[in-house]
mmCIF file of C-alpha atoms in Angstrom:
data_model
loop_
_atom_site.group_PDB
_atom_site.id
_atom_site.type_symbol
_atom_site.label_atom_id
_atom_site.label_comp_id
_atom_site.label_asym_id
_atom_site.label_seq_id
_atom_site.Cartn_x
_atom_site.Cartn_y
_atom_site.Cartn_z
ATOM 1 C CA ILE J 12 0.062 -0.052 0.090
ATOM 2 C CA ILE J 13 1.808 3.212 -1.274
ATOM 3 C CA VAL J 14 0.509 6.905 -1.233
ATOM 4 C CA PRO J 15 2.262 9.876 -2.472
ATOM 5 C CA GLY J 16 3.941 12.531 -0.443
ATOM 6 C CA ASN J 17 5.201 15.960 -0.673
ATOM 7 C CA HIS J 18 8.553 14.846 -2.159
ATOM 8 C CA ASP J 19 6.663 12.763 -4.906
ATOM 9 C CA ALA J 20 5.240 15.910 -6.583
ATOM 10 C CA LYS J 21 6.994 18.011 -9.368
ATOM 11 C CA ARG J 22 7.485 21.371 -7.950
ATOM 12 C CA PRO J 23 5.239 24.192 -9.446
ATOM 13 C CA SER J 24 6.458 27.479 -10.559
ATOM 14 C CA LYS J 25 5.466 30.596 -8.653
ATOM 15 C CA THR J 26 3.089 31.495 -11.549
ATOM 16 C CA SER J 27 1.502 27.898 -11.489
ATOM 17 C CA GLY J 28 -2.335 27.808 -11.442
ATOM 18 C CA LEU J 29 -1.931 25.900 -8.313
ATOM 19 C CA ASN J 30 -0.993 28.885 -6.415
ATOM 20 C CA LEU J 31 -4.446 30.575 -7.265
ATOM 21 C CA ILE J 32 -5.970 27.441 -6.084
ATOM 22 C CA ARG J 33 -3.774 27.351 -2.761
ATOM 23 C CA ASP J 34 -4.441 30.943 -1.982
ATOM 24 C CA LYS J 35 -8.231 29.889 -1.208
ATOM 25 C CA LYS J 36 -7.234 27.637 1.944
ATOM 26 C CA ASP J 37 -10.235 28.640 3.815
ATOM 27 C CA GLU J 38 -12.613 27.251 1.180
ATOM 28 C CA LYS J 39 -13.427 23.784 0.120
ATOM 29 C CA MET J 40 -11.705 22.764 -3.079
ATOM 30 C CA SER J 41 -14.385 22.386 -5.499
ATOM 31 C CA LEU J 42 -12.135 21.258 -8.390
ATOM 32 C CA ASP J 43 -13.418 19.631 -11.575
ATOM 33 C CA LEU J 44 -12.036 16.716 -13.055
ATOM 34 C CA THR J 45 -10.008 18.420 -15.495
ATOM 35 C CA ALA J 46 -8.248 20.521 -12.687
ATOM 36 C CA LEU J 47 -7.779 17.315 -10.501
ATOM 37 C CA GLN J 48 -6.009 15.597 -13.380
ATOM 38 C CA GLU J 49 -3.675 18.527 -14.058
ATOM 39 C CA LEU J 50 -2.616 18.333 -10.580
ATOM 40 C CA GLU J 51 -2.081 14.538 -10.583
ATOM 41 C CA VAL J 52 0.157 14.867 -13.610
ATOM 42 C CA ARG J 53 2.706 16.060 -11.005
ATOM 43 C CA PHE J 54 2.723 12.563 -9.832
ATOM 44 C CA ASP J 55 3.330 10.736 -13.077
ATOM 45 C CA GLY J 56 6.586 9.574 -11.995
ATOM 46 C CA PHE J 57 5.312 8.295 -8.659
ATOM 47 C CA ARG J 58 2.460 6.525 -10.210
ATOM 48 C CA ASN J 59 4.627 4.855 -12.770
ATOM 49 C CA ALA J 60 7.093 3.579 -10.099
ATOM 50 C CA CYS J 61 4.160 2.205 -8.031
ATOM 51 C CA ASN J 62 2.676 0.468 -10.971
ATOM 52 C CA SER J 63 5.970 -1.173 -12.105
ATOM 53 C CA LEU J 64 6.171 -2.952 -8.860
ATOM 54 C CA SER J 65 3.227 -5.426 -9.843
ATOM 55 C CA THR J 66 1.432 -6.780 -12.764
ATOM 56 C CA LYS J 67 -1.716 -5.744 -11.068
ATOM 57 C CA LYS J 68 -1.796 -2.019 -11.212
ATOM 58 C CA LEU J 69 -2.151 -0.300 -7.836
ATOM 59 C CA TYR J 70 -3.518 2.921 -9.266
ATOM 60 C CA LYS J 71 -5.662 3.533 -12.313
ATOM 61 C CA ARG J 72 -4.617 5.648 -15.144
ATOM 62 C CA ASN J 73 -4.020 9.288 -14.113
ATOM 63 C CA GLN J 74 -5.211 8.620 -10.565
ATOM 64 C CA THR J 75 -3.052 9.057 -7.358
ATOM 65 C CA SER J 76 -5.918 7.644 -5.029
ATOM 66 C CA GLY J 77 -7.892 4.390 -4.912
ATOM 67 C CA ILE J 78 -9.390 1.684 -2.896
ATOM 68 C CA LYS J 79 -7.731 -1.941 -2.330
ATOM 69 C CA ASP J 80 -9.700 -4.685 -0.505
ATOM 70 C CA ILE J 81 -7.444 -7.456 0.951
ATOM 71 C CA LYS J 82 -8.916 -10.925 2.081
ATOM 72 C CA VAL J 83 -7.266 -12.619 4.946
ATOM 73 C CA GLY J 84 -9.204 -15.900 5.787
ATOM 74 C CA ASN J 85 -12.764 -15.102 5.459
ATOM 75 C CA ALA J 86 -12.396 -11.373 6.319
ATOM 76 C CA PHE J 87 -11.734 -8.316 3.998
ATOM 77 C CA TYR J 88 -9.834 -5.529 5.144
ATOM 78 C CA ARG J 89 -10.209 -2.175 3.119
ATOM 79 C CA PHE J 90 -7.446 0.276 2.450
ATOM 80 C CA ILE J 91 -8.423 3.677 1.133
ATOM 81 C CA MET J 92 -5.464 5.423 -0.576
ATOM 82 C CA LEU J 93 -5.788 9.201 -0.591
ATOM 83 C CA ASN J 94 -3.573 11.714 -2.103
ATOM 84 C CA SER J 95 -2.901 14.592 0.609
ATOM 85 C CA ALA J 96 0.013 16.180 -1.383
ATOM 86 C CA LEU J 97 -2.158 17.305 -4.419
ATOM 87 C CA GLY J 98 -1.411 21.068 -3.497
ATOM 88 C CA THR J 99 2.125 20.597 -1.826
ATOM 89 C CA ARG J 100 4.360 23.634 -2.045
ATOM 90 C CA ASP J 101 6.675 22.380 0.931
ATOM 91 C CA LYS J 102 7.100 25.314 3.498
ATOM 92 C CA PHE J 103 3.701 26.768 2.904
ATOM 93 C CA ASP J 104 1.836 23.374 3.513
ATOM 94 C CA TYR J 105 0.963 23.290 7.042
ATOM 95 C CA ASN J 106 -2.746 24.135 7.607
ATOM 96 C CA ASN J 107 -2.989 24.700 3.775
ATOM 97 C CA LEU J 108 -3.502 21.465 1.905
ATOM 98 C CA PHE J 109 -6.331 19.918 0.399
ATOM 99 C CA VAL J 110 -7.754 16.456 -0.793
ATOM 100 C CA SER J 111 -10.906 17.940 -2.661
ATOM 101 C CA ASN J 112 -14.503 16.654 -2.854
ATOM 102 C CA ILE J 113 -13.942 15.328 -6.253
ATOM 103 C CA GLN J 114 -11.202 13.045 -5.187
ATOM 104 C CA LEU J 115 -13.199 11.868 -2.283
ATOM 105 C CA GLU J 116 -16.391 11.424 -4.519
ATOM 106 C CA SER J 117 -14.210 9.456 -6.913
ATOM 107 C CA LEU J 118 -13.197 7.003 -4.062
ATOM 108 C CA LEU J 119 -16.951 6.561 -3.015
ATOM 109 C CA LYS J 120 -17.601 5.439 -6.567
ATOM 110 C CA ASP J 121 -14.824 2.689 -6.349
ATOM 111 C CA ILE J 122 -16.022 1.287 -3.108
ATOM 112 C CA ASN J 123 -17.533 -2.315 -3.466
ATOM 113 C CA ARG J 124 -20.553 -2.126 -1.365
ATOM 114 C CA LYS J 125 -20.967 -5.957 -1.465
ATOM 115 C CA ILE J 126 -17.900 -6.085 0.751
ATOM 116 C CA LYS J 127 -18.369 -5.412 4.476
ATOM 117 C CA PRO J 128 -14.834 -4.986 5.722
ATOM 118 C CA GLU J 129 -13.626 -5.967 9.092
ATOM 119 C CA ILE J 130 -11.495 -2.815 9.329
ATOM 120 C CA THR J 131 -11.359 0.209 6.972
ATOM 121 C CA PHE J 132 -7.923 1.940 6.887
ATOM 122 C CA LEU J 133 -7.281 5.415 5.371
ATOM 123 C CA VAL J 134 -3.746 5.880 4.294
ATOM 124 C CA MET J 135 -2.279 9.348 3.429
ATOM 125 C CA HIS J 136 0.951 10.884 3.817
ATOM 126 C CA HIS J 137 -0.092 13.868 5.920
ATOM 127 C CA PRO J 138 -1.661 14.252 9.313
ATOM 128 C CA ILE J 139 -5.043 15.684 9.134
ATOM 129 C CA ASP J 140 -4.170 18.969 10.610
ATOM 130 C CA TRP J 141 -1.902 19.800 7.692
ATOM 131 C CA LEU J 142 -5.228 20.203 5.736
ATOM 132 C CA SER J 143 -6.967 23.545 5.649
ATOM 133 C CA TYR J 144 -9.786 23.901 8.142
ATOM 134 C CA GLN J 145 -12.545 23.608 5.814
ATOM 135 C CA GLU J 146 -10.926 20.716 3.912
ATOM 136 C CA ARG J 147 -10.177 18.979 7.319
ATOM 137 C CA GLN J 148 -14.020 19.146 8.104
ATOM 138 C CA LEU J 149 -14.921 17.750 4.635
ATOM 139 C CA LEU J 150 -12.454 14.913 5.032
ATOM 140 C CA GLU J 151 -13.993 14.046 8.605
ATOM 141 C CA GLU J 152 -17.477 14.044 7.189
ATOM 142 C CA TYR J 153 -16.748 11.498 4.552
ATOM 143 C CA MET J 154 -14.411 9.438 7.185
ATOM 144 C CA GLN J 155 -17.190 9.470 9.736
ATOM 145 C CA ASP J 156 -20.212 8.724 7.464
ATOM 146 C CA GLU J 157 -21.200 5.061 7.504
ATOM 147 C CA THR J 158 -22.650 5.378 3.928
ATOM 148 C CA GLY J 159 -19.392 7.242 2.965
ATOM 149 C CA LEU J 160 -15.769 6.176 3.701
ATOM 150 C CA ASN J 161 -16.541 4.908 7.273
ATOM 151 C CA VAL J 162 -13.089 4.910 8.285
ATOM 152 C CA ASP J 163 -11.759 3.045 11.490
ATOM 153 C CA VAL J 164 -8.000 3.933 11.592
ATOM 154 C CA VAL J 165 -5.857 6.413 9.762
ATOM 155 C CA LEU J 166 -2.245 5.675 8.885
ATOM 156 C CA HIS J 167 -0.072 8.645 7.984
ATOM 157 C CA GLY J 168 3.481 9.788 7.937
ATOM 158 C CA HIS J 169 5.339 13.032 7.313
ATOM 159 C CA ILE J 170 5.667 14.201 11.020
ATOM 160 C CA HIS J 171 8.963 12.938 12.290
ATOM 161 C CA ASP J 172 7.782 11.582 15.593
ATOM 162 C CA GLY J 173 5.391 8.941 16.951
ATOM 163 C CA GLN J 174 2.148 10.558 17.584
ATOM 164 C CA ILE J 175 -0.801 8.576 18.101
ATOM 165 C CA ASN J 176 -4.436 10.155 18.628
ATOM 166 C CA LEU J 177 -7.955 8.603 19.398
ATOM 167 C CA VAL J 178 -10.731 11.074 18.133
ATOM 168 C CA SER J 179 -14.284 9.813 19.411
ATOM 169 C CA ASN J 180 -17.615 11.549 19.045
ATOM 170 C CA LEU J 181 -21.401 10.587 18.962
ATOM 171 C CA ASP J 182 -20.975 9.361 15.455
ATOM 172 C CA SER J 183 -17.704 7.632 15.101
ATOM 173 C CA ASN J 184 -14.453 6.402 16.662
ATOM 174 C CA ILE J 185 -11.172 6.910 14.544
ATOM 175 C CA VAL J 186 -7.639 5.898 15.604
ATOM 176 C CA PHE J 187 -4.638 8.027 14.064
ATOM 177 C CA LEU J 188 -1.468 6.177 13.938
ATOM 178 C CA VAL J 189 1.853 7.476 12.646
ATOM 179 C CA THR J 190 3.984 5.224 10.321
ATOM 180 C CA GLY J 191 7.806 5.033 10.219
ATOM 181 C CA ILE J 192 10.218 7.707 9.060
ATOM 182 C CA GLY J 193 13.875 7.887 8.586
ATOM 183 C CA TYR J 194 16.389 10.336 7.579
ATOM 184 C CA GLU J 195 20.149 10.502 7.695
ATOM 185 C CA ARG J 196 20.959 13.976 9.051
ATOM 186 C CA GLY J 197 19.094 16.476 11.220
ATOM 187 C CA GLU J 198 16.898 19.235 9.254
ATOM 188 C CA ILE J 199 15.221 22.224 9.916
ATOM 189 C CA TYR J 200 11.367 21.360 10.435
ATOM 190 C CA SER J 201 9.056 23.941 8.674
ATOM 191 C CA GLY J 202 5.356 24.407 9.064
ATOM 192 C CA GLY J 203 5.268 27.851 7.656
ATOM 193 C CA GLU J 204 8.132 28.952 9.832
ATOM 194 C CA GLU J 205 11.303 27.269 10.683
ATOM 195 C CA HIS J 206 11.094 26.785 14.484
ATOM 196 C CA SER J 207 13.054 23.629 15.572
ATOM 197 C CA LYS J 208 15.911 21.452 14.568
ATOM 198 C CA ARG J 209 14.998 17.653 14.296
ATOM 199 C CA PRO J 210 17.461 15.385 16.064
ATOM 200 C CA ASN J 211 19.429 12.893 13.949
ATOM 201 C CA HIS J 212 17.167 9.794 14.306
ATOM 202 C CA TYR J 213 15.367 7.018 12.505
ATOM 203 C CA ARG J 214 11.732 5.682 13.575
ATOM 204 C CA TYR J 215 9.497 3.089 12.937
ATOM 205 C CA ALA J 216 6.180 1.770 14.241
ATOM 206 C CA THR J 217 4.463 -1.656 14.217
ATOM 207 C CA TYR J 218 0.885 -2.000 15.156
ATOM 208 C CA GLU J 219 -1.144 -5.224 15.661
ATOM 209 C CA ILE J 220 -4.896 -4.752 15.479
ATOM 210 C CA CYS J 221 -7.232 -7.388 16.902
ATOM 211 C CA LYS J 222 -10.881 -6.215 16.521
ATOM 212 C CA SER J 223 -12.257 -9.087 18.654
ATOM 213 C CA GLN J 224 -10.578 -7.802 21.665
ATOM 214 C CA ASN J 225 -11.180 -4.211 20.701
ATOM 215 C CA LEU J 226 -7.315 -3.654 21.127
ATOM 216 C CA ILE J 227 -4.285 -2.134 19.216
ATOM 217 C CA HIS J 228 -0.965 -3.247 20.386
ATOM 218 C CA GLY J 229 1.785 -0.885 19.169
ATOM 219 C CA ILE J 230 5.537 -0.781 19.102
ATOM 220 C CA LEU J 231 7.623 2.356 18.724
ATOM 221 C CA ARG J 232 11.337 2.483 17.965
ATOM 222 C CA LYS J 233 13.983 4.965 17.232
ATOM 223 C CA SER J 234 17.734 4.918 16.478
ATOM 224 C CA ASN J 235 20.375 6.135 18.842
ATOM 225 C CA ASN J 236 23.599 7.969 17.855
ATOM 226 C CA VAL J 237 25.092 4.749 16.451
ATOM 227 C CA LEU J 238 21.989 3.914 14.437
ATOM 228 C CA ALA J 239 20.894 0.901 16.717
ATOM 229 C CA PHE J 240 17.168 0.889 17.265
ATOM 230 C CA LYS J 241 16.090 1.182 20.747
ATOM 231 C CA PRO J 242 12.551 1.444 22.272
ATOM 232 C CA ASP J 243 11.001 5.011 21.850
ATOM 233 C CA THR J 244 9.730 6.172 25.242
ATOM 234 C CA SER J 245 10.097 9.854 24.563
ATOM 235 C CA MET J 246 6.653 10.555 23.313
ATOM 236 C CA TYR J 247 4.368 9.248 25.880
ATOM 237 C CA LYS J 248 4.504 8.257 29.691
ATOM 238 C CA GLY J 249 1.783 5.509 28.863
ATOM 239 C CA ILE J 250 4.655 3.513 26.944
ATOM 240 C CA ASN J 251 6.523 0.811 28.653
ATOM 241 C CA GLN J 252 10.130 0.586 28.786
ATOM 242 C CA ASP J 253 10.137 -1.750 25.666
ATOM 243 C CA GLY J 254 8.339 1.099 23.664
ATOM 244 C CA GLU J 255 5.181 -1.028 23.707
ATOM 245 C CA PHE J 256 1.789 0.215 24.419
ATOM 246 C CA GLU J 257 -2.070 -0.869 24.152
ATOM 247 C CA ILE J 258 -4.948 1.250 23.128
ATOM 248 C CA PRO J 259 -8.677 0.519 22.324
ATOM 249 C CA LEU J 260 -9.552 0.332 18.659
ATOM 250 C CA LYS J 261 -12.944 1.857 19.646
ATOM 251 C CA LEU J 262 -13.865 4.105 22.522
ATOM 252 C CA ASN J 263 -17.228 2.694 23.457
ATOM 253 C CA SER J 264 -19.155 4.654 26.235
ATOM 254 C CA LYS J 265 -22.430 4.094 27.395
ATOM 255 C CA LEU J 266 -24.605 7.224 28.081
ATOM 256 C CA GLU J 267 -27.338 6.621 30.648
ATOM 257 C CA THR J 268 -30.086 9.100 31.097
ATOM 258 C CA TYR J 269 -31.904 9.318 34.749
ATOM 259 C CA SER J 270 -35.393 10.779 34.995
ATOM 260 C CA ILE J 271 -38.054 11.206 37.764
ATOM 261 C CA LYS J 272 -41.360 12.236 37.279
ATOM 262 C CA ILE J 273 -43.009 14.650 39.612
ATOM 263 C CA PRO J 274 -46.438 15.505 39.413
ATOM 264 C CA ILE J 275 -46.918 19.425 38.953
ATOM 265 C CA ASN J 276 -49.676 21.722 38.163
ATOM 266 C CA GLY J 277 -49.158 24.875 36.453
ATOM 267 C CA ASP J 278 -45.866 26.966 36.742
ATOM 268 C CA VAL J 279 -43.439 25.544 39.410
ATOM 269 C CA LEU J 280 -40.735 27.624 41.166
ATOM 270 C CA LEU J 281 -37.422 25.626 41.586
ATOM 271 C CA THR J 282 -36.735 25.855 45.333
ATOM 272 C CA PRO J 283 -34.290 23.917 47.627
ATOM 273 C CA LEU J 284 -37.083 21.790 48.817
ATOM 274 C CA LEU J 285 -38.112 20.560 45.387
ATOM 275 C CA LEU J 286 -34.557 20.182 44.212
ATOM 276 C CA SER J 287 -34.030 18.021 47.378
ATOM 277 C CA LYS J 288 -36.573 15.569 45.932
ATOM 278 C CA ILE J 289 -34.662 15.049 42.798
ATOM 279 C CA ASP J 290 -31.809 12.661 42.743
ATOM 280 C CA TYR J 291 -30.387 13.741 39.614
ATOM 281 C CA VAL J 292 -30.335 17.157 37.854
#
């Protein structure tokens, strides 16, 4: 499963039409199919490299996103490959990227509704907070909708650490897991401004997901100064000395409502005496 990142795109010129699109970062990117294809041309090299790895093409012609259902035993696992780097311009990317409704609608058309996957993974290069506010809202709507992408787990990269987040609301539960990264020398991190220098480390993460136990078992590792991998305990206090942790796949919470009926006639003034008769307010 391979998705494009910011280094897989040909860089646009300052007069590129991409700049005009990117200046509207607080709007949903209502691109038409022609505009989307023009952006995907930037990833021709990436797509050709991916498709050369197998006789069965990973991506359709002129596309950088897709659906892959993998059967293991009697169960299917769905991988939704999303291009979050369509509008990449490097140091201007943070909180300024887009995925576009047309890319998301294209993915919806490719979903095989006859298959009910055990777990649905959304795979994209960037964390969701690298999208503009409106685009982040748009993607969340698609991910949370049971008739939409219906995502359980998001796998992403790009950031050079081991961030793990669980997002739960009344409609859905989604776990965000960072995948492995590596680089040979320290570099200046830029999210619009250069504000910190990364240490010289490689990192990787592995995750074992057990739906029947509602559990994700993870392992985080990072290299030391002689490039030997050691447990990464730097991110969270909840990680043990071996760099291992366990989190729930779904945050299931039962909401209970208590009510007591009190016979009343007409308007009632809430008094301490009346409130004392009520167990729960």
